[in-house]
Amino acid sequence: MIVVGPTASGKSGLALQLAQRLNGVILGADSRQVYKEFDIGTAKPSKADQDLVPHYLIDICKPTATLTVADYQGEAQRLICDIHRGQGQMPFLVGGTGLYVNAIAKGLIIPKVAPQETLRQQLGTLGQPQCYAFLQQVDPAATQRIHPNDAVRTLRALEVYYATGQPISDQQGENPPNYSMVYIGLDCGEDLRQRIERRTHQMIDAGFVDEVERLINRYGGDLSLLNTLGYAEIKQYLAGDITLAEAIMLTVRHTQQFAKRQRTWFRKERAIEWFDSNDPELIGKVWGYLQGELGFLGSEREQNRLLGVPPSSPNPHG
C-alpha cells in the first residue's frame, strides 16, 4: 500500500492507523528522513510511533554520505521482498518524495552512477543556461523531460553522460514490480498553510534551533543537508542574518511552495485515490475504499474490530 500527499497533510498519521490494524510495517519515502541526526526539521516519526509500528528506511545514512535514488530503491525492494516472504505483514510505502515512490511503484530503471562532486562543481560554475545547452547537444531526448530551470536534473543528466558515455535517456525506463499496489492520497485544500504554520511552530518548540546549531557545530555550515528546507532558514537566523520570526515566516512560505510542487507531482498519478485530511469520517471512508480494492477485510464485525470500534451490546429483547 502507498500513502502519499503534500507535506503536513497527515499521511503519516493515517498510515500509522492503517498499519496498526492491518499488521503493517512502514517504509519511509522521504529523501531527508533517511539521514541520521536530521530529526525535528524532517518531521521524523516519533519513538512512540515507531514503537507502535515498525518503521524502515529511516536513519539509514550518515549526514556526510550520499544516498542515491538507486541506493534507496535497492534497499526498499529488498525489504519488500523480505516482508512478502514473512508472516503476512503488509508493507506501507509512506512519504512525499515522489521520485522515491516512483522508484518502487514503477520500478524505475536508474543509472547506477555515483555523484561526481568535482564534475558537478565544474559544471555548476558554468551556470544553468550553459549546462542546459550542453545537455541539448548530448541528450536532446532528456531535455524533453527536464525543464530549462531544473539545475539538479540537468547536472545529473550531464553527470551520467560524462561518467558512462551514454545519454541518461538511453539508460532509463520502467520495470514495474509483479505485486499489486493500492494508492491512497491525502490533501487538505486551503487548510494546508495553517497546518504547515502550526507544524513549523511545533518544530521550534521541540528544539529545532538547537538541532540545527548542534549539526552546524558537528559538521560545519557547508553540509549540503543544512541548505535544505527549514535548516537553511534556521541557519540564517543562527548566523544573525535574520530574526527567528523571519526564519519561521520564510520556512512556512518555502514549505508551502514545496507542498504545491508535491501536489503537482502526485496529481499526475491517476491511480491515486484522494481523500480529504479534514474529513471527520476519513478513516471510515478510507477503510471502505480498501475493502473494495483489497477484498479481504471480512465481515462488518471484523471491520469494526480492525477499526477499533467496540462491539455493540446484545439486544436483550432480540
C-alpha positions as a Markdown table, in Angstrom:
| # | Residue | x | y | z |
|---|---|---|---|---|
| 1 | Met | 0.0 | 0.0 | 0.0 |
| 2 | Ile | 1.2 | 3.5 | -0.8 |
| 3 | Val | 0.2 | 6.6 | 1.1 |
| 4 | Val | 1.3 | 9.9 | -0.4 |
| 5 | Gly | 0.5 | 13.6 | -0.3 |
| 6 | Pro | 2.0 | 17.1 | 0.3 |
| 7 | Thr | 3.9 | 17.7 | 3.5 |
| 8 | Ala | 1.8 | 18.3 | 6.7 |
| 9 | Ser | -1.3 | 16.7 | 5.1 |
| 10 | Gly | -1.5 | 13.9 | 7.7 |
| 11 | Lys | -0.3 | 10.9 | 5.7 |
| 12 | Ser | 2.0 | 9.6 | 8.4 |
| 13 | Gly | -0.9 | 9.6 | 10.9 |
| 14 | Leu | -3.3 | 7.8 | 8.6 |
| 15 | Ala | -0.6 | 5.2 | 7.6 |
| 16 | Leu | 0.1 | 4.6 | 11.3 |
| 17 | Gln | -3.6 | 3.9 | 12.0 |
| 18 | Leu | -4.0 | 1.6 | 9.0 |
| 19 | Ala | -0.7 | -0.3 | 9.7 |
| 20 | Gln | -1.8 | -1.0 | 13.3 |
| 21 | Arg | -5.0 | -2.6 | 12.0 |
| 22 | Leu | -3.5 | -4.5 | 9.1 |
| 23 | Asn | -0.4 | -5.9 | 10.7 |
| 24 | Gly | 1.6 | -3.5 | 8.6 |
| 25 | Val | 5.2 | -2.1 | 8.6 |
| 26 | Ile | 6.0 | 1.4 | 7.3 |
| 27 | Leu | 8.7 | 2.1 | 4.8 |
| 28 | Gly | 9.6 | 5.8 | 4.7 |
| 29 | Ala | 9.7 | 7.5 | 1.3 |
| 30 | Asp | 11.3 | 10.8 | 2.4 |
| 31 | Ser | 14.6 | 11.9 | 0.9 |
| 32 | Arg | 15.8 | 13.6 | 4.2 |
| 33 | Gln | 14.5 | 11.2 | 6.8 |
| 34 | Val | 16.9 | 8.6 | 5.5 |
| 35 | Tyr | 19.7 | 10.7 | 7.1 |
| 36 | Lys | 20.7 | 10.3 | 10.8 |
| 37 | Glu | 20.5 | 13.2 | 13.2 |
| 38 | Phe | 18.2 | 15.2 | 11.0 |
| 39 | Asp | 15.1 | 14.6 | 13.1 |
| 40 | Ile | 13.0 | 17.6 | 14.0 |
| 41 | Gly | 13.3 | 19.5 | 10.8 |
| 42 | Thr | 12.3 | 16.5 | 8.7 |
| 43 | Ala | 9.3 | 15.6 | 10.9 |
| 44 | Lys | 10.6 | 12.1 | 11.5 |
| 45 | Pro | 8.2 | 9.7 | 13.2 |
| 46 | Ser | 8.5 | 9.8 | 17.0 |
| 47 | Lys | 9.9 | 7.0 | 19.0 |
| 48 | Ala | 6.4 | 6.3 | 20.3 |
| 49 | Asp | 5.1 | 5.9 | 16.7 |
| 50 | Gln | 8.0 | 3.7 | 15.8 |
| 51 | Asp | 7.2 | 1.6 | 18.9 |
| 52 | Leu | 3.6 | 1.1 | 17.7 |
| 53 | Val | 4.5 | 0.1 | 14.2 |
| 54 | Pro | 8.0 | -1.0 | 12.8 |
| 55 | His | 9.5 | 1.7 | 10.6 |
| 56 | Tyr | 12.2 | 1.2 | 8.0 |
| 57 | Leu | 14.2 | 3.4 | 5.6 |
| 58 | Ile | 14.7 | 6.0 | 8.3 |
| 59 | Asp | 18.1 | 6.8 | 9.8 |
| 60 | Ile | 20.0 | 4.6 | 7.3 |
| 61 | Cys | 22.6 | 7.0 | 6.1 |
| 62 | Lys | 25.2 | 9.3 | 7.7 |
| 63 | Pro | 24.7 | 13.1 | 7.0 |
| 64 | Thr | 28.1 | 13.2 | 5.4 |
| 65 | Ala | 27.3 | 10.4 | 2.9 |
| 66 | Thr | 25.1 | 10.5 | -0.1 |
| 67 | Leu | 22.2 | 8.1 | -0.6 |
| 68 | Thr | 21.2 | 7.9 | -4.2 |
| 69 | Val | 17.8 | 7.0 | -5.5 |
| 70 | Ala | 19.3 | 3.8 | -6.8 |
| 71 | Asp | 20.6 | 3.0 | -3.2 |
| 72 | Tyr | 17.2 | 3.8 | -1.8 |
| 73 | Gln | 15.4 | 1.7 | -4.4 |
| 74 | Gly | 17.7 | -1.3 | -3.8 |
| 75 | Glu | 17.2 | -1.2 | 0.0 |
| 76 | Ala | 13.4 | -0.8 | -0.3 |
| 77 | Gln | 13.0 | -3.6 | -2.8 |
| 78 | Arg | 15.0 | -5.9 | -0.6 |
| 79 | Leu | 12.8 | -5.0 | 2.4 |
| 80 | Ile | 9.6 | -5.5 | 0.5 |
| 81 | Cys | 10.7 | -9.0 | -0.7 |
| 82 | Asp | 11.6 | -9.9 | 2.9 |
| 83 | Ile | 8.2 | -8.7 | 4.2 |
| 84 | His | 6.3 | -10.6 | 1.5 |
| 85 | Arg | 8.1 | -13.8 | 2.5 |
| 86 | Gly | 7.3 | -13.2 | 6.1 |
| 87 | Gln | 4.3 | -13.7 | 8.3 |
| 88 | Gly | 1.5 | -11.9 | 6.5 |
| 89 | Gln | 2.6 | -8.3 | 7.2 |
| 90 | Met | 1.6 | -5.6 | 4.8 |
| 91 | Pro | 4.3 | -3.0 | 3.7 |
| 92 | Phe | 3.2 | 0.6 | 3.6 |
| 93 | Leu | 5.2 | 3.0 | 1.5 |
| 94 | Val | 4.7 | 6.4 | 3.0 |
| 95 | Gly | 6.1 | 9.8 | 2.2 |
| 96 | Gly | 6.2 | 12.8 | 0.0 |
| 97 | Thr | 9.3 | 12.2 | -2.2 |
| 98 | Gly | 7.7 | 11.4 | -5.5 |
| 99 | Leu | 10.9 | 10.1 | -7.1 |
| 100 | Tyr | 11.3 | 7.6 | -4.2 |
| 101 | Val | 7.7 | 6.4 | -4.6 |
| 102 | Asn | 8.1 | 6.0 | -8.3 |
| 103 | Ala | 11.3 | 4.2 | -7.9 |
| 104 | Ile | 9.4 | 1.4 | -6.1 |
| 105 | Ala | 5.9 | 1.6 | -7.5 |
| 106 | Lys | 7.0 | 1.9 | -11.2 |
| 107 | Gly | 10.3 | 0.1 | -10.8 |
| 108 | Leu | 12.3 | 2.9 | -12.4 |
| 109 | Ile | 15.5 | 1.8 | -14.1 |
| 110 | Ile | 18.1 | 4.1 | -12.6 |
| 111 | Pro | 21.7 | 4.5 | -13.9 |
| 112 | Lys | 24.0 | 3.4 | -11.1 |
| 113 | Val | 26.3 | 6.4 | -11.3 |
| 114 | Ala | 27.6 | 7.7 | -8.0 |
| 115 | Pro | 27.7 | 11.5 | -7.6 |
| 116 | Gln | 30.7 | 13.1 | -9.2 |
| 117 | Glu | 31.3 | 16.0 | -6.9 |
| 118 | Thr | 34.3 | 17.5 | -8.8 |
| 119 | Leu | 32.4 | 17.3 | -12.1 |
| 120 | Arg | 29.3 | 18.9 | -10.5 |
| 121 | Gln | 31.3 | 21.8 | -9.2 |
| 122 | Gln | 32.9 | 22.4 | -12.6 |
| 123 | Leu | 29.6 | 22.3 | -14.4 |
| 124 | Gly | 27.9 | 24.4 | -11.7 |
| 125 | Thr | 30.3 | 27.3 | -12.3 |
| 126 | Leu | 29.1 | 27.5 | -15.9 |
| 127 | Gly | 25.6 | 28.3 | -14.9 |
| 128 | Gln | 22.3 | 26.6 | -15.7 |
| 129 | Pro | 21.8 | 28.1 | -19.2 |
| 130 | Gln | 25.1 | 26.8 | -20.4 |
| 131 | Cys | 24.7 | 23.4 | -18.8 |
| 132 | Tyr | 21.3 | 23.0 | -20.3 |
| 133 | Ala | 22.7 | 23.9 | -23.7 |
| 134 | Phe | 25.3 | 21.2 | -23.3 |
| 135 | Leu | 22.5 | 18.7 | -22.4 |
| 136 | Gln | 20.6 | 19.7 | -25.5 |
| 137 | Gln | 23.7 | 18.7 | -27.6 |
| 138 | Val | 24.5 | 15.4 | -25.9 |
| 139 | Asp | 21.0 | 14.2 | -24.9 |
| 140 | Pro | 18.1 | 16.1 | -26.6 |
| 141 | Ala | 15.7 | 13.4 | -25.5 |
| 142 | Ala | 16.4 | 14.2 | -21.9 |
| 143 | Thr | 15.6 | 17.9 | -22.4 |
| 144 | Gln | 12.1 | 16.9 | -23.4 |
| 145 | Arg | 11.5 | 15.9 | -19.7 |
| 146 | Ile | 13.8 | 18.3 | -17.9 |
| 147 | His | 12.8 | 21.9 | -17.5 |
| 148 | Pro | 15.4 | 24.5 | -18.6 |
| 149 | Asn | 15.4 | 25.8 | -15.0 |
| 150 | Asp | 15.8 | 22.4 | -13.3 |
| 151 | Ala | 19.5 | 22.6 | -12.4 |
| 152 | Val | 19.5 | 19.4 | -10.3 |
| 153 | Arg | 18.2 | 17.1 | -13.0 |
| 154 | Thr | 20.3 | 18.9 | -15.7 |
| 155 | Leu | 23.5 | 18.3 | -13.7 |
| 156 | Arg | 22.5 | 14.7 | -13.0 |
| 157 | Ala | 21.9 | 14.0 | -16.7 |
| 158 | Leu | 25.3 | 15.5 | -17.7 |
| 159 | Glu | 27.0 | 13.6 | -14.9 |
| 160 | Val | 25.6 | 10.3 | -16.1 |
| 161 | Tyr | 26.6 | 11.1 | -19.7 |
| 162 | Tyr | 30.2 | 12.1 | -18.9 |
| 163 | Ala | 30.6 | 9.1 | -16.5 |
| 164 | Thr | 29.2 | 6.4 | -18.8 |
| 165 | Gly | 29.5 | 7.9 | -22.3 |
| 166 | Gln | 25.8 | 7.2 | -22.9 |
| 167 | Pro | 22.8 | 9.6 | -22.6 |
| 168 | Ile | 20.7 | 9.2 | -19.5 |
| 169 | Ser | 17.6 | 8.9 | -21.6 |
| 170 | Asp | 19.0 | 5.6 | -23.1 |
| 171 | Gln | 19.6 | 4.2 | -19.6 |
| 172 | Gln | 16.2 | 4.9 | -18.1 |
| 173 | Gly | 12.9 | 3.1 | -18.2 |
| 174 | Glu | 10.5 | 1.2 | -16.0 |
| 175 | Asn | 10.3 | -2.4 | -14.7 |
| 176 | Pro | 7.1 | -2.5 | -12.6 |
| 177 | Pro | 7.0 | -5.0 | -9.7 |
| 178 | Asn | 4.9 | -8.1 | -10.0 |
| 179 | Tyr | 2.8 | -7.4 | -6.9 |
| 180 | Ser | -0.4 | -5.3 | -6.7 |
| 181 | Met | -0.5 | -1.9 | -5.1 |
| 182 | Val | -3.1 | 0.4 | -3.7 |
| 183 | Tyr | -2.6 | 4.2 | -3.8 |
| 184 | Ile | -4.0 | 6.5 | -1.1 |
| 185 | Gly | -3.5 | 10.3 | -1.4 |
| 186 | Leu | -4.2 | 12.8 | 1.3 |
| 187 | Asp | -4.8 | 16.5 | 0.9 |
| 188 | Cys | -6.5 | 19.3 | 2.8 |
| 189 | Gly | -7.0 | 22.1 | 0.4 |
| 190 | Glu | -6.7 | 25.7 | 1.8 |
| 191 | Asp | -6.1 | 24.4 | 5.3 |
| 192 | Leu | -2.6 | 23.2 | 4.3 |
| 193 | Arg | -1.0 | 26.6 | 5.1 |
| 194 | Gln | -2.4 | 26.6 | 8.6 |
| 195 | Arg | -1.1 | 23.0 | 9.1 |
| 196 | Ile | 2.3 | 24.0 | 7.8 |
| 197 | Glu | 2.5 | 27.0 | 10.1 |
| 198 | Arg | 1.3 | 25.0 | 13.1 |
| 199 | Arg | 3.9 | 22.3 | 12.5 |
| 200 | Thr | 6.7 | 24.8 | 12.0 |
| 201 | His | 6.0 | 26.3 | 15.4 |
| 202 | Gln | 5.8 | 22.9 | 16.9 |
| 203 | Met | 9.3 | 22.1 | 15.5 |
| 204 | Ile | 10.6 | 25.3 | 17.0 |
| 205 | Asp | 9.1 | 24.4 | 20.4 |
| 206 | Ala | 10.6 | 20.9 | 20.1 |
| 207 | Gly | 14.1 | 22.3 | 19.9 |
| 208 | Phe | 14.7 | 22.7 | 16.1 |
| 209 | Val | 17.0 | 25.7 | 16.6 |
| 210 | Asp | 19.2 | 23.6 | 19.0 |
| 211 | Glu | 19.2 | 20.7 | 16.5 |
| 212 | Val | 20.5 | 23.0 | 13.7 |
| 213 | Glu | 23.1 | 24.6 | 15.9 |
| 214 | Arg | 24.3 | 21.1 | 17.0 |
| 215 | Leu | 24.6 | 19.9 | 13.4 |
| 216 | Ile | 26.5 | 23.1 | 12.4 |
| 217 | Asn | 28.9 | 22.6 | 15.2 |
| 218 | Arg | 29.5 | 19.0 | 14.4 |
| 219 | Tyr | 29.6 | 19.0 | 10.6 |
| 220 | Gly | 30.1 | 22.7 | 9.6 |
| 221 | Gly | 27.7 | 25.0 | 7.9 |
| 222 | Asp | 28.6 | 23.9 | 4.4 |
| 223 | Leu | 27.0 | 20.5 | 4.9 |
| 224 | Ser | 24.6 | 20.2 | 2.0 |
| 225 | Leu | 21.7 | 19.0 | 4.1 |
| 226 | Leu | 21.9 | 22.2 | 6.1 |
| 227 | Asn | 20.9 | 24.1 | 3.0 |
| 228 | Thr | 17.6 | 22.2 | 2.7 |
| 229 | Leu | 14.1 | 23.3 | 3.7 |
| 230 | Gly | 13.9 | 24.6 | 7.3 |
| 231 | Tyr | 17.5 | 24.0 | 8.1 |
| 232 | Ala | 18.7 | 26.8 | 5.7 |
| 233 | Glu | 16.3 | 29.3 | 7.3 |
| 234 | Ile | 17.3 | 28.5 | 10.8 |
| 235 | Lys | 21.0 | 28.6 | 9.8 |
| 236 | Gln | 20.4 | 32.1 | 8.6 |
| 237 | Tyr | 18.9 | 33.0 | 11.9 |
| 238 | Leu | 21.9 | 31.5 | 13.8 |
| 239 | Ala | 24.3 | 33.5 | 11.6 |
| 240 | Gly | 22.5 | 36.7 | 12.7 |
| 241 | Asp | 21.2 | 37.4 | 9.2 |
| 242 | Ile | 17.5 | 37.3 | 10.0 |
| 243 | Thr | 15.4 | 37.2 | 13.2 |
| 244 | Leu | 13.8 | 34.0 | 14.4 |
| 245 | Ala | 10.4 | 35.3 | 13.4 |
| 246 | Glu | 11.7 | 35.9 | 9.9 |
| 247 | Ala | 13.2 | 32.4 | 9.8 |
| 248 | Ile | 9.8 | 30.9 | 10.8 |
| 249 | Met | 8.0 | 33.0 | 8.2 |
| 250 | Leu | 10.4 | 32.0 | 5.5 |
| 251 | Thr | 10.2 | 28.3 | 6.5 |
| 252 | Val | 6.4 | 28.4 | 6.3 |
| 253 | Arg | 6.5 | 30.2 | 2.9 |
| 254 | His | 9.1 | 27.9 | 1.4 |
| 255 | Thr | 7.3 | 24.8 | 2.8 |
| 256 | Gln | 4.1 | 25.9 | 1.2 |
| 257 | Gln | 5.8 | 26.3 | -2.1 |
| 258 | Phe | 7.3 | 22.9 | -1.7 |
| 259 | Ala | 3.9 | 21.4 | -0.9 |
| 260 | Lys | 2.5 | 22.9 | -4.1 |
| 261 | Arg | 5.2 | 21.2 | -6.1 |
| 262 | Gln | 4.3 | 17.9 | -4.4 |
| 263 | Arg | 0.7 | 18.3 | -5.2 |
| 264 | Thr | 1.5 | 18.9 | -8.9 |
| 265 | Trp | 3.7 | 15.8 | -8.9 |
| 266 | Phe | 1.2 | 13.4 | -7.3 |
| 267 | Arg | -1.8 | 14.8 | -9.1 |
| 268 | Lys | -0.3 | 13.4 | -12.3 |
| 269 | Glu | -0.7 | 9.8 | -11.0 |
| 270 | Arg | -4.2 | 8.7 | -11.9 |
| 271 | Ala | -4.0 | 5.5 | -9.8 |
| 272 | Ile | -4.2 | 7.6 | -6.5 |
| 273 | Glu | -7.5 | 7.7 | -4.7 |
| 274 | Trp | -7.6 | 11.1 | -2.9 |
| 275 | Phe | -9.1 | 11.8 | 0.5 |
| 276 | Asp | -9.6 | 15.0 | 2.5 |
| 277 | Ser | -7.5 | 15.0 | 5.6 |
| 278 | Asn | -10.1 | 17.2 | 7.4 |
| 279 | Asp | -13.0 | 14.8 | 6.8 |
| 280 | Pro | -14.2 | 13.6 | 10.3 |
| 281 | Glu | -15.1 | 10.3 | 8.6 |
| 282 | Leu | -11.7 | 9.9 | 7.0 |
| 283 | Ile | -10.7 | 6.5 | 8.4 |
| 284 | Gly | -14.1 | 5.0 | 7.7 |
| 285 | Lys | -14.1 | 6.2 | 4.1 |
| 286 | Val | -10.5 | 5.0 | 3.5 |
| 287 | Trp | -11.5 | 1.7 | 5.0 |
| 288 | Gly | -14.5 | 1.4 | 2.8 |
| 289 | Tyr | -12.3 | 2.1 | -0.2 |
| 290 | Leu | -9.7 | -0.5 | 0.9 |
| 291 | Gln | -12.4 | -3.1 | 1.3 |
| 292 | Gly | -13.4 | -2.7 | -2.3 |
| 293 | Glu | -9.8 | -2.7 | -3.5 |
| 294 | Leu | -8.4 | -5.4 | -1.4 |
| 295 | Gly | -11.5 | -7.5 | -0.8 |
| 296 | Phe | -10.2 | -9.2 | 2.3 |
| 297 | Leu | -11.4 | -7.1 | 5.2 |
| 298 | Gly | -14.1 | -9.5 | 6.1 |
| 299 | Ser | -17.4 | -9.0 | 7.8 |
| 300 | Glu | -18.7 | -5.8 | 9.4 |
| 301 | Arg | -17.8 | -7.3 | 12.8 |
| 302 | Glu | -14.2 | -7.9 | 11.6 |
| 303 | Gln | -14.0 | -4.4 | 10.1 |
| 304 | Asn | -15.1 | -2.9 | 13.3 |
| 305 | Arg | -12.6 | -4.9 | 15.2 |
| 306 | Leu | -9.8 | -3.7 | 13.0 |
| 307 | Leu | -11.1 | -0.1 | 13.2 |
| 308 | Gly | -11.2 | -0.3 | 17.0 |
| 309 | Val | -15.0 | 0.1 | 17.2 |
| 310 | Pro | -16.3 | -1.7 | 20.3 |
| 311 | Pro | -18.9 | -4.4 | 19.8 |
| 312 | Ser | -22.5 | -3.4 | 20.3 |
| 313 | Ser | -24.3 | -4.7 | 23.3 |
| 314 | Pro | -26.6 | -7.7 | 22.7 |
| 315 | Asn | -30.3 | -6.8 | 22.4 |
| 316 | Pro | -32.0 | -8.2 | 25.5 |
| 317 | His | -35.3 | -8.3 | 23.6 |
| 318 | Gly | -33.9 | -9.8 | 20.3 |
